[in-house]
PDB file of C-alpha atoms in Angstrom:
ATOM      1  CA  MET Q   1      44.680   6.174 -45.989  1.00 77.00           C
ATOM      2  CA  ALA Q   2      42.665   8.648 -48.050  1.00 91.00           C
ATOM      3  CA  ILE Q   3      40.581  11.344 -46.424  1.00 93.00           C
ATOM      4  CA  ASN Q   4      36.931  10.989 -47.372  1.00 92.00           C
ATOM      5  CA  ALA Q   5      34.012  13.393 -47.035  1.00 86.00           C
ATOM      6  CA  PRO Q   6      32.582  13.454 -43.498  1.00 79.00           C
ATOM      7  CA  GLU Q   7      30.014  10.780 -42.713  1.00 73.00           C
ATOM      8  CA  GLY Q   8      26.518  11.874 -43.661  1.00 68.00           C
ATOM      9  CA  THR Q   9      27.751  14.306 -46.321  1.00 77.00           C
ATOM     10  CA  TYR Q  10      28.429  13.924 -50.009  1.00 82.00           C
ATOM     11  CA  ASP Q  11      30.234  15.721 -52.783  1.00 92.00           C
ATOM     12  CA  MET Q  12      28.005  17.293 -55.384  1.00 93.00           C
ATOM     13  CA  LEU Q  13      29.851  16.136 -58.484  1.00 97.00           C
ATOM     14  CA  PRO Q  14      29.359  17.898 -61.837  1.00 97.00           C
ATOM     15  CA  ASP Q  15      26.348  15.904 -63.115  1.00 97.00           C
ATOM     16  CA  ARG Q  16      24.447  16.262 -59.849  1.00 94.00           C
ATOM     17  CA  LYS Q  17      25.467  19.929 -59.448  1.00 96.00           C
ATOM     18  CA  LEU Q  18      24.267  20.772 -62.975  1.00 97.00           C
ATOM     19  CA  PHE Q  19      20.954  19.021 -62.259  1.00 96.00           C
ATOM     20  CA  TRP Q  20      20.573  20.900 -58.946  1.00 94.00           C
ATOM     21  CA  GLU Q  21      21.260  24.279 -60.579  1.00 95.00           C
ATOM     22  CA  GLN Q  22      18.745  23.530 -63.355  1.00 97.00           C
ATOM     23  CA  PHE Q  23      16.194  22.404 -60.774  1.00 95.00           C
ATOM     24  CA  LYS Q  24      16.591  25.655 -58.786  1.00 94.00           C
ATOM     25  CA  HIS Q  25      16.355  27.725 -61.980  1.00 95.00           C
ATOM     26  CA  THR Q  26      13.141  25.940 -63.021  1.00 97.00           C
ATOM     27  CA  ALA Q  27      11.677  26.329 -59.516  1.00 95.00           C
ATOM     28  CA  GLN Q  28      12.455  30.066 -59.557  1.00 95.00           C
ATOM     29  CA  GLU Q  29      10.742  30.412 -62.929  1.00 96.00           C
ATOM     30  CA  VAL Q  30       7.620  28.536 -61.817  1.00 97.00           C
ATOM     31  CA  PHE Q  31       7.348  30.133 -58.364  1.00 96.00           C
ATOM     32  CA  GLY Q  32       8.191  33.521 -59.884  1.00 96.00           C
ATOM     33  CA  ARG Q  33       5.031  33.327 -61.989  1.00 97.00           C
ATOM     34  CA  TYR Q  34       3.096  33.318 -58.720  1.00 97.00           C
ATOM     35  CA  GLY Q  35       4.998  36.237 -57.208  1.00 96.00           C
ATOM     36  CA  TYR Q  36       7.563  34.344 -55.133  1.00 96.00           C
ATOM     37  CA  LEU Q  37      10.987  35.956 -54.821  1.00 95.00           C
ATOM     38  CA  PRO Q  38      14.188  33.988 -54.162  1.00 94.00           C
ATOM     39  CA  MET Q  39      16.330  34.692 -51.134  1.00 94.00           C
ATOM     40  CA  GLU Q  40      19.248  33.110 -49.318  1.00 94.00           C
ATOM     41  CA  THR Q  41      20.205  33.354 -45.669  1.00 95.00           C
ATOM     42  CA  PRO Q  42      23.585  32.604 -44.062  1.00 94.00           C
ATOM     43  CA  VAL Q  43      24.550  28.978 -43.562  1.00 91.00           C
ATOM     44  CA  MET Q  44      25.363  29.892 -39.939  1.00 89.00           C
ATOM     45  CA  GLU Q  45      23.027  31.741 -37.577  1.00 88.00           C
ATOM     46  CA  ARG Q  46      23.022  32.461 -33.872  1.00 88.00           C
ATOM     47  CA  THR Q  47      21.945  29.323 -32.033  1.00 84.00           C
ATOM     48  CA  GLU Q  48      19.305  31.286 -30.121  1.00 85.00           C
ATOM     49  CA  LEU Q  49      17.407  31.824 -33.396  1.00 86.00           C
ATOM     50  CA  PHE Q  50      16.741  28.091 -33.704  1.00 81.00           C
ATOM     51  CA  VAL Q  51      16.156  27.588 -29.983  1.00 81.00           C
ATOM     52  CA  ARG Q  52      13.495  30.336 -29.977  1.00 75.00           C
ATOM     53  CA  GLY Q  53      12.072  29.485 -33.403  1.00 57.00           C
ATOM     54  CA  ILE Q  54      11.955  25.695 -33.223  1.00 63.00           C
ATOM     55  CA  GLY Q  55      12.037  25.076 -29.489  1.00 57.00           C
ATOM     56  CA  GLN Q  56      14.664  23.804 -27.050  1.00 58.00           C
ATOM     57  CA  ALA Q  57      12.824  20.516 -26.489  1.00 58.00           C
ATOM     58  CA  THR Q  58      12.747  19.486 -30.163  1.00 63.00           C
ATOM     59  CA  ASP Q  59      15.087  16.799 -31.466  1.00 57.00           C
ATOM     60  CA  VAL Q  60      16.465  19.294 -33.992  1.00 59.00           C
ATOM     61  CA  VAL Q  61      17.754  21.613 -31.267  1.00 58.00           C
ATOM     62  CA  SER Q  62      18.586  19.085 -28.561  1.00 56.00           C
ATOM     63  CA  LYS Q  63      20.193  16.351 -30.699  1.00 61.00           C
ATOM     64  CA  GLU Q  64      20.636  17.250 -34.356  1.00 75.00           C
ATOM     65  CA  MET Q  65      22.144  20.757 -34.600  1.00 77.00           C
ATOM     66  CA  PHE Q  66      25.798  21.462 -35.256  1.00 78.00           C
ATOM     67  CA  THR Q  67      26.790  24.248 -32.863  1.00 78.00           C
ATOM     68  CA  ALA Q  68      30.200  25.866 -32.513  1.00 78.00           C
ATOM     69  CA  ILE Q  69      31.783  28.030 -29.857  1.00 75.00           C
ATOM     70  CA  SER Q  70      35.272  29.503 -29.662  1.00 71.00           C
ATOM     71  CA  GLY Q  71      38.035  27.893 -27.615  1.00 74.00           C
ATOM     72  CA  ALA Q  72      37.924  30.774 -25.118  1.00 77.00           C
ATOM     73  CA  ASN Q  73      34.187  30.302 -24.656  1.00 75.00           C
ATOM     74  CA  LEU Q  74      34.637  26.545 -24.294  1.00 76.00           C
ATOM     75  CA  THR Q  75      37.026  27.213 -21.416  1.00 80.00           C
ATOM     76  CA  LYS Q  76      34.428  29.502 -19.815  1.00 79.00           C
ATOM     77  CA  LEU Q  77      31.762  26.789 -20.156  1.00 77.00           C
ATOM     78  CA  LEU Q  78      34.038  24.184 -18.614  1.00 82.00           C
ATOM     79  CA  ASP Q  79      34.668  26.593 -15.740  1.00 85.00           C
ATOM     80  CA  GLY Q  80      30.904  26.780 -15.150  1.00 84.00           C
ATOM     81  CA  GLU Q  81      30.369  30.263 -16.588  1.00 81.00           C
ATOM     82  CA  LYS Q  82      27.243  31.060 -18.587  1.00 78.00           C
ATOM     83  CA  LEU Q  83      27.716  32.344 -22.128  1.00 72.00           C
ATOM     84  CA  PRO Q  84      25.614  35.021 -23.786  1.00 69.00           C
ATOM     85  CA  GLY Q  85      23.460  33.767 -26.675  1.00 60.00           C
ATOM     86  CA  LYS Q  86      25.525  35.714 -29.194  1.00 66.00           C
ATOM     87  CA  SER Q  87      28.534  33.475 -28.519  1.00 70.00           C
ATOM     88  CA  ARG Q  88      27.103  30.345 -30.095  1.00 79.00           C
ATOM     89  CA  LEU Q  89      26.644  29.796 -33.810  1.00 85.00           C
ATOM     90  CA  SER Q  90      24.877  26.853 -35.445  1.00 86.00           C
ATOM     91  CA  LEU Q  91      24.778  25.549 -38.980  1.00 86.00           C
ATOM     92  CA  ARG Q  92      21.195  25.961 -40.152  1.00 86.00           C
ATOM     93  CA  PRO Q  93      19.176  22.774 -39.588  1.00 86.00           C
ATOM     94  CA  GLU Q  94      16.209  24.242 -41.528  1.00 86.00           C
ATOM     95  CA  GLY Q  95      15.443  27.399 -43.466  1.00 90.00           C
ATOM     96  CA  THR Q  96      12.300  28.958 -42.045  1.00 90.00           C
ATOM     97  CA  ALA Q  97      13.823  30.529 -38.918  1.00 90.00           C
ATOM     98  CA  GLY Q  98      16.505  32.342 -40.936  1.00 93.00           C
ATOM     99  CA  VAL Q  99      14.005  33.541 -43.543  1.00 94.00           C
ATOM    100  CA  VAL Q 100      11.701  34.948 -40.845  1.00 92.00           C
ATOM    101  CA  ARG Q 101      14.687  36.584 -39.133  1.00 93.00           C
ATOM    102  CA  ALA Q 102      15.754  38.208 -42.428  1.00 95.00           C
ATOM    103  CA  ALA Q 103      12.193  39.352 -43.224  1.00 94.00           C
ATOM    104  CA  VAL Q 104      11.913  41.049 -39.817  1.00 93.00           C
ATOM    105  CA  GLN Q 105      15.459  42.451 -39.826  1.00 94.00           C
ATOM    106  CA  HIS Q 106      15.087  43.974 -43.304  1.00 94.00           C
ATOM    107  CA  ASP Q 107      11.403  44.937 -42.964  1.00 93.00           C
ATOM    108  CA  LEU Q 108      10.334  42.849 -45.958  1.00 93.00           C
ATOM    109  CA  VAL Q 109       6.713  42.974 -44.782  1.00 91.00           C
ATOM    110  CA  PRO Q 110       5.890  46.526 -43.661  1.00 89.00           C
ATOM    111  CA  GLN Q 111       2.878  47.083 -41.388  1.00 89.00           C
ATOM    112  CA  GLY Q 112      -0.331  46.485 -43.354  1.00 90.00           C
ATOM    113  CA  ALA Q 113       1.420  45.072 -46.424  1.00 90.00           C
ATOM    114  CA  PRO Q 114       0.440  41.707 -47.904  1.00 91.00           C
ATOM    115  CA  PRO Q 115       2.545  38.728 -46.787  1.00 91.00           C
ATOM    116  CA  ALA Q 116       5.903  38.277 -48.476  1.00 92.00           C
ATOM    117  CA  LYS Q 117       6.141  35.401 -50.927  1.00 95.00           C
ATOM    118  CA  LEU Q 118       9.657  34.063 -50.513  1.00 95.00           C
ATOM    119  CA  MET Q 119      11.359  30.915 -51.707  1.00 94.00           C
ATOM    120  CA  TYR Q 120      14.673  29.408 -50.710  1.00 94.00           C
ATOM    121  CA  ALA Q 121      16.748  26.345 -51.446  1.00 91.00           C
ATOM    122  CA  GLY Q 122      20.060  25.519 -49.900  1.00 88.00           C
ATOM    123  CA  GLN Q 123      22.102  23.381 -47.615  1.00 87.00           C
ATOM    124  CA  MET Q 124      20.613  22.355 -44.292  1.00 85.00           C
ATOM    125  CA  PHE Q 125      22.700  20.603 -41.666  1.00 83.00           C
ATOM    126  CA  ARG Q 126      21.414  17.981 -39.249  1.00 79.00           C
ATOM    127  CA  ALA Q 127      23.244  15.277 -37.371  1.00 75.00           C
ATOM    128  CA  GLU Q 128      20.882  12.518 -38.391  1.00 65.00           C
ATOM    129  CA  ARG Q 129      21.265   9.421 -40.455  1.00 53.00           C
ATOM    130  CA  PRO Q 130      18.906   8.374 -43.220  1.00 48.00           C
TER     131      PRO Q 130
END
């Protein structure tokens, strides 16, 4: 039995990958004319970023996010202990929360400055089916 890509994912084969890279390049050119700058955030962020940014009650956070914890922390959870927020990491289900985090962390919009014009494109991970 062959091992296939996980359900809900796909391989970006050469033709599709070349198209995607050209699409991103064209988007950067067009958006760049209007002052937008490209940026990329990590594929994994602390889970608390999405809980605070999107909301605990949303389907994204409560049902669709991929969250990981270490084996030691899993044992603590099973023993009824509470884990600090820094112990959980999630694959990004959307990009805005990470972009805002990066803008604040790196002071991309100093006090009194005009808003930052940022663009991003990348992988987002949700446990949903089309």
